[in-house]
């Protein structure tokens, strides 16, 4: 039983799946029976579809257990930890024998996520054991000049991972060249894209790598203060960041004369956002840090010249900073050996939607979308037909199945009309209506528009009205053309990224799924059978056995009928959720 | 649009009478943030922490003691989705409407819950027990569709299971 370590994945999704209860159970068993193994918390292990996850590392190897609950963990502790016999049926990953989920790991390359799910994020010592703060120490020992640091980042080919894709080294160079008594480094952790959780997982799993990345940026550009602007919706990320900052200060890695370098002062504090998607835009973000309404402003001047409090400022996102210590420590080649000609390194994606194995993945640039969905993700849930993948959230677009063999790099994805974005990858199957998806994103951007530019403020509203009309079966001839015209005008006449990209979901769905729009408008039909106004659920009398399963599962009690009698759906009450359709074993529910 | 938020607040605050509010609770907060640049948002966040929302009188009180213009405070409070200008129920049910949840049927979850509680989105039940609201993304996409009641997240729901969770909490506390 010696040298046995038990790790529990305690990021937000793990906790939501019940990982805290599992942790408490292990702790109780450990204390009750005085078992001498080491128990630690760790961040996101990445296999969200198997949460809660528990990893047992003993002298024979490492064993990852999935879908652990309080009953299973008792058995695991009894048999594996006390008895030395791993419980094979619960193991989902080990080096010792093959598992069905192995392809999920084999195609990944972890750089930004190198420590996520490995170290205890609340312990600076563990981060240091895994090479943490070695990059910045190396710079100081070798007396590397800021220019050399910037050159290494340029050589690595690292581009902004928040979605913009601007070369990070160049951004640093501009901020370095600006002369000022004070400069700022900002970390954009305002991850507002619905369907994306890369930054949250990184901050929860490895906050120190972001702090170190920011410190290196501060060293390169000559900044004295750092701000992490984090969504208030991420309480655990904020908590762990604050713990990390406190630990770094105690060690002398943040504050005054840091790393024993006389006269080098740099400190970081966390600023909580207050819920506005537009604050992911850098000028709006800075306005928000200053305590104002988060409205974007015109550029130039760019933040590198005049940013926070009108001082030169460098803004990067969480994933970008997390890559920096790795690049500095291992050299530019260690990073740019991955990827394509123009897109180097790796990219983290949050793989979600109708996918079998959803989770947090990091893949080398240049891998095809198909490989991510089918090799890593294991294909579509319930083996339905793959229809499209949405990249880039409300600013991105839908890439259809027949284009999914393209490589993942900035240029190829932009060519489809979508964008790389920050890494949300939502997979859709044949039951997802593409008009409804466009309507969904417009509903989002319309609410989040700050209202400064007329075309964004009113144009998105009009787009939404037309899309809603089409989804409800009231579309008119000419609607598609109006949508296209209006979209172009919004793109051309908006100041910031929100407005300029807001029509992308509409334009890409029209481009690739025009027939779905036409079916809604002309035939008043939703081909995906998803738009509620255009579908009805009825019971086929001949097939209904009166088993009452549908009535029991109906959330609004719209189904009536005696046991062993034919049931009936009240159309006035039915919310068309489709539960009866999926639950009926006799195929007695008709969807039309 | 952010403008809609202002309209909503104005109609609601006019119709409701606010209870007696102990504004002196704000003194500590004001002391902490007074004269610090860029502190409007933390100031309002702290106020909301105390009262659960930002009462009308609190705006006047903060403005008077910090010198920040009333219009500025109100402008910031109505811009950000986090700030509430009306009291909320004992428990807040946040129904996630992120992309992953939408694709997996978040609308059904919202409709089922609202139907069961007989209220509209954003409203509070007459007994003040629940406030139900739709939110953008809770970041638990692989458990979609999810809801969050206070700090606890519930995932992989159906309309029926969501309603059951809501009813169970109500039953537990009423007994």
XYZ file of C-alpha atoms in Angstrom:
767
model
C 0.000 0.000 0.000
C 3.054 2.225 0.115
C 3.374 5.242 -2.213
C -0.210 5.043 -3.295
C -1.754 8.284 -4.442
C -5.449 8.939 -5.058
C -6.480 11.936 -7.140
C -10.033 13.204 -7.453
C -10.957 15.500 -10.360
C -12.560 18.487 -8.677
C -13.236 21.028 -11.403
C -16.742 22.496 -11.780
C -18.085 19.698 -13.994
C -16.699 17.026 -11.710
C -18.298 18.689 -8.712
C -21.587 19.007 -10.590
C -21.443 15.277 -11.266
C -20.922 14.577 -7.571
C -17.132 14.422 -7.166
C -17.219 16.207 -3.808
C -19.290 13.409 -2.315
C -16.799 10.880 -3.644
C -13.898 12.871 -2.198
C -15.605 13.081 1.202
C -16.250 9.350 1.136
C -12.605 8.569 0.386
C -11.490 10.917 3.130
C -13.864 9.305 5.626
C -12.721 5.779 4.730
C -9.085 6.837 4.855
C -9.467 8.376 8.296
C -11.687 5.672 9.752
C -9.404 2.849 8.781
C -6.192 4.892 8.970
C -5.170 3.953 5.442
C -1.742 5.351 4.571
C -2.338 6.563 1.021
C -2.093 10.132 -0.178
C -5.335 11.846 -1.172
C -5.287 14.998 -3.330
C -7.623 17.201 -5.304
C -6.827 17.924 -8.897
C -8.347 19.929 -11.747
C -10.121 18.838 -14.896
C -8.842 15.473 -16.091
C -10.626 16.111 -19.378
C -12.996 13.171 -19.690
C -16.078 15.109 -18.746
C -18.366 12.403 -20.089
C -17.041 10.009 -17.443
C -17.204 12.310 -14.414
C -16.671 11.891 -11.506
C -13.120 10.677 -12.114
C -10.733 9.154 -9.599
C -7.164 8.210 -10.415
C -5.220 5.729 -8.345
C -1.447 5.721 -8.769
C 0.335 2.829 -7.067
C 3.761 1.236 -7.622
C 2.348 -0.921 -10.440
C 1.024 1.978 -12.491
C -1.790 4.457 -12.872
C -5.469 3.579 -13.044
C -8.228 6.012 -13.917
C -11.703 5.115 -12.708
C -14.746 6.697 -14.359
C -18.329 7.405 -13.282
C -17.365 6.794 -9.690
C -20.003 7.099 -6.988
C -19.985 6.430 -3.262
C -20.718 2.721 -3.727
C -18.078 2.179 -6.403
C -15.403 4.037 -4.465
C -15.944 1.849 -1.424
C -15.365 -1.192 -3.621
C -12.304 0.390 -5.254
C -10.744 1.194 -1.901
C -11.506 -2.254 -0.563
C -10.231 -4.228 -3.547
C -7.593 -2.009 -5.116
C -6.043 -0.009 -2.319
C -6.378 -2.532 0.457
C -6.303 -5.694 -1.629
C -3.942 -4.596 -4.390
C -6.333 -5.813 -7.092
C -7.518 -3.054 -9.476
C -11.266 -3.165 -10.187
C -11.043 -3.749 -13.918
C -14.645 -3.101 -14.866
C -14.521 0.514 -13.660
C -11.119 1.357 -15.173
C -11.282 3.644 -18.189
C -7.611 4.411 -18.653
C -4.389 2.707 -17.695
C -1.042 2.095 -19.351
C -1.152 -1.563 -18.451
C -3.920 -2.780 -20.727
C -6.097 -1.451 -23.520
C -9.367 0.358 -22.937
C -12.230 1.382 -25.191
C -11.549 5.050 -24.507
C -7.858 4.964 -25.453
C -8.389 6.735 -28.771
C -9.623 9.720 -26.773
C -6.113 10.160 -25.397
C -3.906 8.928 -28.212
C -4.714 11.805 -30.548
C -4.092 14.508 -27.978
C -0.990 16.578 -27.281
C -1.108 18.370 -23.958
C 0.853 21.594 -23.654
C -1.510 24.219 -22.268
C -3.266 21.513 -20.268
C 0.009 19.832 -19.255
C -0.734 20.046 -15.539
C -4.536 19.911 -15.585
C -5.729 16.825 -13.810
C -2.167 16.028 -12.756
C -1.327 18.498 -10.007
C -3.222 19.894 -7.068
C -4.089 23.409 -8.276
C -4.173 24.746 -4.729
C -0.560 23.775 -4.043
C 2.276 25.851 -5.477
C 4.827 23.189 -4.460
C 3.240 20.662 -6.805
C 3.323 23.125 -9.672
C 7.021 23.668 -8.996
C 7.680 19.920 -8.866
C 6.317 19.721 -12.392
C 8.628 22.423 -13.702
C 6.598 25.388 -12.536
C 8.262 28.820 -12.284
C 11.356 27.290 -13.912
C 10.794 29.275 -17.108
C 10.892 32.669 -15.429
C 13.826 31.613 -13.232
C 15.681 30.490 -16.335
C 15.193 33.909 -17.925
C 16.585 35.637 -14.855
C 19.530 33.272 -14.413
C 20.599 33.596 -18.021
C 19.907 37.312 -17.962
C 17.813 36.999 -21.092
C 16.856 40.355 -22.559
C 13.198 41.279 -23.134
C 13.903 41.367 -26.868
C 15.081 37.761 -26.778
C 11.985 36.670 -24.852
C 9.754 38.368 -27.411
C 11.736 36.793 -30.247
C 11.276 33.318 -28.760
C 7.514 33.869 -28.598
C 7.484 35.156 -32.191
C 9.533 32.134 -33.313
C 7.194 29.733 -31.556
C 4.390 30.920 -33.830
C 1.976 31.242 -30.886
C -1.158 33.117 -31.917
C -3.902 34.578 -29.717
C -5.949 31.682 -28.441
C -8.962 33.814 -27.571
C -10.075 33.613 -31.173
C -8.425 36.560 -32.854
C -5.324 34.639 -33.823
C -3.026 37.659 -33.738
C 0.645 36.659 -33.279
C 1.308 36.923 -29.547
C 4.972 37.872 -29.924
C 4.084 40.819 -32.142
C 1.548 42.039 -29.615
C 4.234 41.942 -26.942
C 6.655 43.738 -29.208
C 4.273 46.659 -29.712
C 3.698 46.966 -25.969
C 7.455 46.714 -25.360
C 8.152 49.507 -27.841
C 5.689 51.903 -26.189
C 7.476 54.160 -23.755
C 5.762 54.765 -20.442
C 6.389 54.899 -16.699
C 3.733 52.274 -16.181
C 2.475 49.360 -18.261
C -0.140 46.694 -17.655
C -0.576 43.019 -18.437
C -4.161 41.804 -18.626
C -5.415 38.251 -18.780
C -8.766 37.962 -20.502
C -10.673 35.280 -18.617
C -14.109 36.585 -19.553
C -15.026 33.381 -21.308
C -18.497 34.328 -22.462
C -19.039 31.993 -25.413
C -21.942 29.741 -24.593
C -20.622 26.213 -25.005
C -17.009 26.884 -24.076
C -15.210 26.042 -20.864
C -11.508 25.820 -21.778
C -10.426 28.830 -19.755
C -12.482 27.845 -16.751
C -10.902 24.394 -16.716
C -7.422 25.815 -17.111
C -7.865 28.332 -14.295
C -9.396 25.713 -12.040
C -6.792 23.097 -12.906
C -3.537 25.027 -13.260
C -3.792 28.683 -12.169
C -0.055 29.059 -11.615
C 0.798 28.472 -15.269
C -1.330 31.513 -16.138
C 0.339 33.577 -13.415
C 3.780 32.527 -14.654
C 2.821 33.305 -18.254
C 1.681 36.769 -17.216
C 4.862 37.331 -15.221
C 6.954 36.435 -18.272
C 4.886 38.861 -20.363
C 5.442 41.533 -17.723
C 9.187 40.850 -17.852
C 9.158 41.145 -21.638
C 7.185 44.367 -21.967
C 8.188 46.000 -18.682
C 4.852 45.946 -16.872
C 4.377 46.515 -13.164
C 0.816 45.410 -12.672
C -1.312 42.524 -13.905
C -5.074 42.132 -13.950
C -7.032 38.929 -14.507
C -10.528 39.797 -15.658
C -12.577 36.722 -14.800
C -16.274 35.982 -15.206
C -18.179 36.148 -11.936
C -19.968 32.983 -13.070
C -16.766 31.064 -12.371
C -16.553 31.206 -8.554
C -14.208 28.214 -8.277
C -11.760 29.635 -10.820
C -11.679 32.939 -8.916
C -11.144 31.164 -5.611
C -8.253 29.069 -6.930
C -6.681 32.072 -8.652
C -6.726 34.024 -5.416
C -5.177 31.106 -3.542
C -2.479 30.844 -6.223
C -1.747 34.579 -6.126
C -1.444 34.498 -2.339
C 0.982 31.559 -2.504
C 3.058 33.243 -5.198
C 3.282 36.408 -3.108
C 4.482 34.427 -0.089
C 7.193 32.825 -2.194
C 8.288 36.215 -3.474
C 7.146 35.494 -7.023
C 4.705 38.383 -6.995
C 4.976 41.727 -5.259
C 8.085 43.833 -4.728
C 11.620 42.823 -5.783
C 10.312 39.522 -7.052
C 12.534 36.504 -7.663
C 15.171 38.404 -5.630
C 15.663 40.798 -8.493
C 16.238 44.222 -7.048
C 13.766 46.774 -8.334
C 11.508 44.390 -10.221
C 7.979 44.922 -8.976
C 5.053 43.057 -10.428
C 1.788 42.067 -8.811
C -1.447 40.547 -10.097
C -5.003 40.934 -8.890
C -8.295 39.416 -9.985
C -11.115 41.611 -11.213
C -14.519 39.982 -11.313
C -16.676 40.625 -14.335
C -20.352 41.296 -13.859
C -21.961 39.509 -16.751
C -21.570 41.121 -20.151
C -20.398 39.159 -23.186
C -19.091 42.274 -24.916
C -16.435 42.613 -22.171
C -14.507 39.831 -23.899
C -13.624 42.530 -26.444
C -10.381 44.103 -25.283
C -11.354 47.775 -25.232
C -14.691 46.971 -23.544
C -12.830 44.824 -21.035
C -10.545 47.683 -20.107
C -13.513 50.037 -19.701
C -15.024 47.468 -17.360
C -11.806 47.155 -15.320
C -11.944 50.926 -14.971
C -15.409 50.509 -13.455
C -17.372 51.843 -16.388
C -20.040 50.396 -18.650
C -18.269 47.881 -20.852
C -18.535 49.695 -24.143
C -15.878 49.150 -26.824
C -14.089 52.112 -28.332
C -12.439 52.817 -31.628
C -8.976 51.428 -32.383
C -6.371 52.841 -32.944
C -4.983 53.693 -30.507
C -4.439 50.022 -29.782
C -4.074 48.858 -26.172
C -0.336 48.354 -26.748
C -0.093 52.141 -27.065
C -2.956 53.377 -24.922
C -4.838 50.779 -22.915
C -5.874 50.492 -19.296
C -5.873 53.934 -17.641
C -4.424 55.153 -20.964
C -1.167 53.263 -20.350
C 0.400 50.687 -22.710
C -1.296 47.357 -22.055
C -0.865 43.819 -23.271
C -3.993 41.649 -23.323
C -3.923 37.910 -23.968
C -6.330 35.190 -23.068
C -5.901 32.412 -20.512
C -4.784 29.663 -22.880
C -2.229 31.927 -24.556
C -0.542 32.692 -21.230
C -0.645 29.043 -20.167
C 1.438 28.129 -23.233
C 4.115 30.749 -22.518
C 6.073 29.044 -19.675
C 6.287 25.837 -21.730
C 7.661 27.694 -24.750
C 10.220 29.635 -22.727
C 11.382 26.557 -20.858
C 11.600 24.212 -23.838
C 12.384 26.633 -26.644
C 10.361 27.844 -29.620
C 10.991 24.616 -31.568
C 9.310 22.505 -28.922
C 6.116 24.354 -29.764
C 6.317 25.133 -33.468
C 7.109 21.513 -34.357
C 3.365 20.946 -33.959
C 0.820 22.378 -36.309
C 0.687 23.708 -39.852
C 2.700 26.322 -41.681
C 0.778 29.310 -40.341
C -0.893 27.833 -37.273
C 1.633 26.418 -34.850
C 1.314 24.456 -31.669
C -1.792 23.016 -30.109
C -5.316 24.194 -29.416
C -7.655 23.333 -26.566
C -11.270 22.579 -27.467
C -14.373 22.064 -25.398
C -16.029 19.232 -27.245
C -19.760 19.204 -26.538
C -23.199 18.711 -28.049
C -24.399 15.471 -29.563
C -21.096 13.708 -29.144
C -20.408 10.434 -27.392
C -17.268 11.501 -25.563
C -17.565 15.169 -24.694
C -14.840 16.872 -22.741
C -11.783 19.037 -22.716
C -9.250 18.092 -25.394
C -5.998 19.530 -26.643
C -4.942 18.624 -30.175
C -2.118 19.666 -32.472
C -3.155 22.232 -35.079
C -3.732 20.665 -38.460
C -5.725 17.666 -37.232
C -9.007 17.373 -39.129
C -12.375 18.157 -37.581
C -13.493 14.653 -38.488
C -10.633 13.154 -36.507
C -11.591 15.179 -33.449
C -15.235 14.158 -33.678
C -14.832 10.514 -34.612
C -11.426 9.454 -33.307
C -11.394 11.457 -30.099
C -15.077 12.021 -29.596
C -16.141 8.526 -30.572
C -18.807 9.752 -33.001
C -22.358 10.953 -32.608
C -24.634 10.085 -29.692
C -27.067 7.227 -30.382
C -25.271 6.751 -33.716
C -27.336 9.415 -35.408
C -26.157 11.179 -38.527
C -23.509 13.903 -38.108
C -24.781 17.130 -39.591
C -22.588 20.072 -38.650
C -20.155 21.414 -36.116
C -20.330 24.885 -34.631
C -17.030 26.643 -34.017
C -16.403 30.028 -32.462
C -19.708 30.474 -30.603
C -21.877 33.488 -31.444
C -19.072 34.940 -33.564
C -18.463 31.738 -35.449
C -20.361 29.558 -37.796
C -21.538 26.091 -38.627
C -19.306 23.867 -40.731
C -21.270 21.157 -42.528
C -20.406 17.477 -42.391
C -19.019 17.403 -45.947
C -16.401 20.039 -45.096
C -15.361 18.435 -41.827
C -12.259 16.880 -43.360
C -10.528 20.275 -43.371
C -7.546 20.721 -41.070
C -7.976 22.792 -37.936
C -5.948 25.937 -38.541
C -6.882 29.619 -38.547
C -6.918 30.050 -42.329
C -8.845 26.888 -43.280
C -11.563 27.545 -40.741
C -11.913 31.202 -41.678
C -12.306 30.132 -45.327
C -15.501 28.259 -44.431
C -17.072 31.397 -42.940
C -16.664 30.205 -39.364
C -13.810 31.232 -37.050
C -11.402 29.301 -34.849
C -12.796 31.154 -31.848
C -11.725 30.402 -28.341
C -12.353 26.685 -28.678
C -16.018 25.832 -28.292
C -16.837 22.919 -30.572
C -20.509 22.007 -30.502
C -21.457 18.943 -32.514
C -24.905 18.747 -34.089
C -26.800 15.790 -35.503
C -29.728 15.367 -37.862
C -32.219 16.419 -35.179
C -30.701 19.897 -34.814
C -32.453 22.572 -36.872
C -29.954 24.964 -38.436
C -32.419 27.859 -38.655
C -33.090 27.439 -34.964
C -29.336 27.459 -34.233
C -28.966 30.745 -36.119
C -31.942 32.115 -34.191
C -30.414 30.920 -30.916
C -27.136 32.777 -31.519
C -28.870 35.929 -32.712
C -31.018 35.881 -29.608
C -27.752 35.830 -27.647
C -25.898 38.568 -29.557
C -28.987 40.741 -29.693
C -29.272 40.675 -25.906
C -25.537 41.200 -25.458
C -25.120 44.058 -27.927
C -24.004 47.073 -25.920
C -26.112 49.351 -28.079
C -23.386 51.724 -29.193
C -23.527 51.042 -32.941
C -26.890 51.388 -34.634
C -26.447 48.475 -37.015
C -25.519 46.092 -34.253
C -28.218 47.361 -31.893
C -31.142 47.449 -34.313
C -29.842 45.177 -37.055
C -29.441 42.149 -34.801
C -32.930 42.774 -33.461
C -34.369 42.711 -36.982
C -32.372 39.594 -37.858
C -33.757 37.887 -34.794
C -37.326 38.880 -35.660
C -37.030 37.434 -39.145
C -35.410 34.220 -37.902
C -38.057 33.782 -35.219
C -40.747 34.295 -37.835
C -39.199 31.624 -40.061
C -38.939 29.154 -37.170
C -42.594 29.707 -36.356
C -43.713 28.960 -39.887
C -44.466 32.575 -40.803
C -41.481 33.080 -43.106
C -42.004 34.971 -46.337
C -40.441 34.838 -49.784
C -37.496 37.211 -49.774
C -36.630 36.653 -46.126
C -33.384 34.881 -46.958
C -32.248 37.761 -49.161
C -33.174 40.296 -46.481
C -31.170 38.316 -43.932
C -28.142 38.307 -46.206
C -28.347 42.012 -46.956
C -28.842 42.998 -43.341
C -26.006 40.702 -42.230
C -23.579 42.368 -44.582
C -24.593 45.808 -43.356
C -24.129 44.828 -39.714
C -20.683 43.437 -40.497
C -19.651 46.597 -42.293
C -20.991 49.120 -39.821
C -20.087 47.824 -36.382
C -17.177 49.029 -34.327
C -16.143 45.913 -32.473
C -15.854 42.197 -32.986
C -19.256 41.478 -31.491
C -21.159 43.291 -34.210
C -18.735 42.457 -36.999
C -19.129 38.744 -36.389
C -22.699 38.547 -35.044
C -24.176 37.684 -38.478
C -21.731 34.781 -39.019
C -24.079 32.099 -37.663
C -26.801 33.352 -40.028
C -24.546 33.616 -43.076
C -22.926 30.200 -42.640
C -26.224 28.409 -42.074
C -27.706 30.073 -45.161
C -24.587 29.181 -47.124
C -24.598 25.505 -46.231
C -28.203 24.786 -45.256
C -30.241 27.041 -47.511
C -32.642 24.181 -48.208
C -33.614 24.120 -44.533
C -34.521 27.797 -44.651
C -36.536 27.175 -47.814
C -38.361 24.219 -46.269
C -39.406 26.417 -43.334
C -40.495 29.299 -45.539
C -42.160 27.501 -48.464
C -43.364 24.179 -47.100
C -43.787 25.344 -43.485
C -41.798 22.305 -42.443
C -38.795 21.815 -40.185
C -36.667 19.062 -41.767
C -34.948 18.352 -38.449
C -38.352 18.110 -36.725
C -37.197 20.474 -34.048
C -39.074 23.801 -34.462
C -41.977 23.504 -32.088
C -44.540 25.505 -33.974
C -44.062 23.206 -36.976
C -44.369 19.826 -35.310
C -47.018 17.833 -33.447
C -46.827 14.697 -31.366
C -49.809 12.373 -31.586
C -50.495 8.863 -30.337
C -51.040 6.098 -32.887
C -54.132 4.332 -31.552
C -53.294 0.976 -33.078
C -49.889 0.809 -31.450
C -50.624 2.274 -27.992
C -50.806 -0.429 -25.321
C -51.752 1.901 -22.507
C -48.545 1.240 -20.585
C -48.703 4.812 -19.104
C -44.954 5.393 -19.546
C -45.528 8.499 -21.674
C -48.004 9.982 -19.226
C -45.659 9.372 -16.288
C -42.756 11.069 -18.033
C -44.632 14.043 -19.452
C -43.314 17.088 -17.559
C -46.514 19.091 -18.056
C -49.121 16.314 -17.670
C -50.425 16.763 -21.187
C -51.072 13.039 -21.671
C -54.170 11.409 -20.295
C -55.553 7.863 -20.426
C -56.374 4.918 -18.192
C -54.057 1.977 -17.778
C -54.340 -0.435 -20.739
C -56.409 2.150 -22.621
C -55.312 4.241 -25.582
C -53.725 7.493 -24.390
C -54.299 11.001 -25.677
C -52.066 14.093 -25.967
C -53.714 17.436 -25.246
C -52.178 19.689 -27.922
C -53.000 22.844 -25.938
C -50.861 21.722 -23.027
C -48.084 19.878 -24.899
C -44.749 21.737 -24.924
C -43.359 19.384 -27.582
C -40.398 18.249 -25.578
C -40.420 14.818 -27.218
C -39.997 12.819 -24.008
C -42.998 10.621 -24.900
C -41.444 9.967 -28.301
C -38.154 8.766 -26.840
C -39.672 6.849 -23.933
C -42.350 4.885 -25.838
C -41.213 1.302 -26.380
C -43.967 0.528 -28.883
C -43.268 3.331 -31.356
C -46.790 4.528 -30.750
C -45.910 8.240 -30.817
C -46.065 9.904 -34.176
C -43.955 12.997 -34.887
C -45.111 15.043 -37.856
C -30.233 44.973 -25.816
C -29.067 46.578 -22.617
C -31.832 49.163 -23.029
C -34.445 46.504 -22.446
C -32.919 45.837 -19.055
C -33.419 49.452 -18.026
C -37.065 49.407 -19.067
C -37.679 46.193 -17.186
C -36.174 47.556 -14.004
C -38.113 50.778 -14.151
C -41.525 49.192 -14.523
C -40.827 46.693 -11.781
C -39.349 49.036 -9.221
C -42.258 51.442 -9.576
C -44.808 48.803 -8.722
C -43.068 47.322 -5.717
C -42.623 48.853 -2.312
C -39.278 48.226 -0.750
C -39.039 46.997 2.794
C -37.126 48.854 5.425
C -33.489 48.675 4.510
C -30.604 49.201 6.877
C -28.352 51.377 4.759
C -25.697 51.662 7.467
C -24.639 48.152 6.445
C -23.089 49.859 3.447
C -20.717 52.020 5.470
C -17.981 49.393 5.657
C -18.154 48.750 1.943
C -18.042 52.433 1.110
C -15.077 52.876 3.425
C -13.227 50.088 1.627
C -13.759 51.331 -1.906
C -14.005 55.085 -1.431
C -11.452 57.027 -3.464
C -10.139 53.889 -5.159
C -10.159 54.212 -8.888
C -12.264 51.785 -10.886
C -14.250 50.580 -7.901
C -17.814 51.131 -9.118
C -18.375 47.499 -10.044
C -16.929 45.959 -6.845
C -18.944 48.518 -4.852
C -22.180 47.440 -6.488
C -21.228 43.771 -6.211
C -20.669 44.180 -2.482
C -23.999 45.982 -2.130
C -25.767 43.137 -3.871
C -23.979 40.688 -1.603
C -25.527 42.426 1.410
C -29.100 42.896 0.227
C -29.419 40.246 -2.477
C -30.170 43.075 -4.900
C -29.445 46.787 -5.177
C -32.247 48.764 -3.542
C -33.175 52.163 -4.898
C -32.144 53.908 -1.666
C -28.734 52.240 -1.808
C -27.946 54.062 -5.051
C -28.654 57.411 -3.433
C -26.725 56.486 -0.313
C -23.633 55.319 -2.212
C -23.721 58.315 -4.490
C -23.968 60.703 -1.556
C -21.065 59.137 0.321
C -18.665 58.437 -2.523
C -19.347 61.278 -4.883
C -19.901 58.891 -7.786
C -22.685 60.301 -9.903
C -26.074 58.605 -9.546
C -26.351 58.294 -13.310
C -23.017 56.521 -13.468
C -23.984 54.009 -10.781
C -27.328 53.356 -12.404
C -25.722 53.114 -15.836
C -23.269 50.485 -14.664
C -25.905 48.545 -12.709
C -28.205 48.283 -15.713
C -25.415 47.401 -18.115
C -24.269 44.212 -16.420
C -26.506 41.184 -16.222
C -25.288 40.313 -12.737
C -26.957 43.241 -11.009
C -30.545 43.005 -9.814
C -32.710 45.923 -8.932
C -35.459 43.825 -7.429
C -35.575 41.459 -4.457
C -35.212 37.790 -5.319
C -36.645 34.580 -3.972
C -35.023 32.425 -1.309
C -33.543 30.144 -3.949
C -32.406 31.122 -7.421
C -32.857 28.585 -10.189
C -30.598 29.323 -13.131
C -31.485 27.399 -16.248
C -28.487 27.193 -18.558
C -29.132 28.209 -22.143
C -25.624 27.795 -23.515
C -25.159 26.246 -26.933
C -24.646 22.708 -25.679
C -27.664 22.923 -23.392
C -29.760 24.464 -26.155
C -28.919 21.617 -28.510
C -29.801 19.129 -25.768
C -33.159 20.729 -25.042
C -32.756 23.561 -22.517
C -36.034 25.115 -23.673
C -37.939 22.110 -22.427
C -36.287 22.401 -19.022
C -37.235 26.084 -18.754
C -40.790 25.509 -19.904
C -41.325 22.571 -17.573
C -40.026 24.431 -14.534
C -41.950 27.618 -15.323
C -45.093 25.609 -15.976
C -44.707 23.758 -12.676
C -44.159 26.956 -10.699
C -46.707 28.966 -12.698
C -44.399 31.932 -13.290
C -42.612 33.532 -16.219
C -38.880 33.639 -16.897
C -37.142 36.058 -14.526
C -40.019 36.091 -12.061
C -40.284 35.043 -8.432
C -42.944 32.720 -7.085
C -45.621 34.511 -5.019
C -44.401 32.795 -1.841
C -40.901 34.155 -2.507
C -39.356 30.695 -2.572
C -37.960 30.510 -6.086
C -36.696 32.949 -8.678
C -36.210 31.316 -12.071
C -33.987 32.837 -14.714
C -32.315 31.826 -17.952
C -28.550 32.294 -18.041
C -26.006 32.162 -20.837
C -23.542 29.420 -19.982
C -22.639 27.758 -16.707
C -19.669 25.994 -18.274
C -20.742 22.427 -17.486
C -21.451 21.668 -21.132
C -20.771 17.958 -21.004
C -23.542 17.520 -18.446
C -26.078 19.368 -20.601
C -28.815 20.262 -20.062
C -28.049 21.686 -16.628
C -29.615 23.939 -14.025
C -28.007 25.584 -11.030
C -29.955 26.046 -7.822
C -28.057 28.514 -5.662
C -24.512 27.073 -5.869
C -25.399 23.482 -6.740
C -25.398 22.236 -10.354
C -27.731 19.495 -11.572
C -26.952 17.903 -14.927
C -28.246 15.517 -17.592
C -31.823 16.550 -16.893
C -35.166 16.000 -18.527
C -38.196 18.212 -17.982
C -39.558 15.717 -15.503
C -36.392 15.271 -13.442
C -35.864 19.035 -13.294
C -39.355 19.570 -11.929
C -38.852 16.746 -9.441
C -35.665 18.357 -8.089
C -37.460 21.681 -7.651
C -40.386 20.053 -5.870
C -38.157 17.964 -3.629
C -36.307 21.017 -2.334
C -39.607 22.728 -1.659
C -40.973 19.700 0.188
C -37.821 19.281 2.239
C -37.832 22.853 3.457
C -41.539 23.091 4.092
C -41.515 20.098 6.391
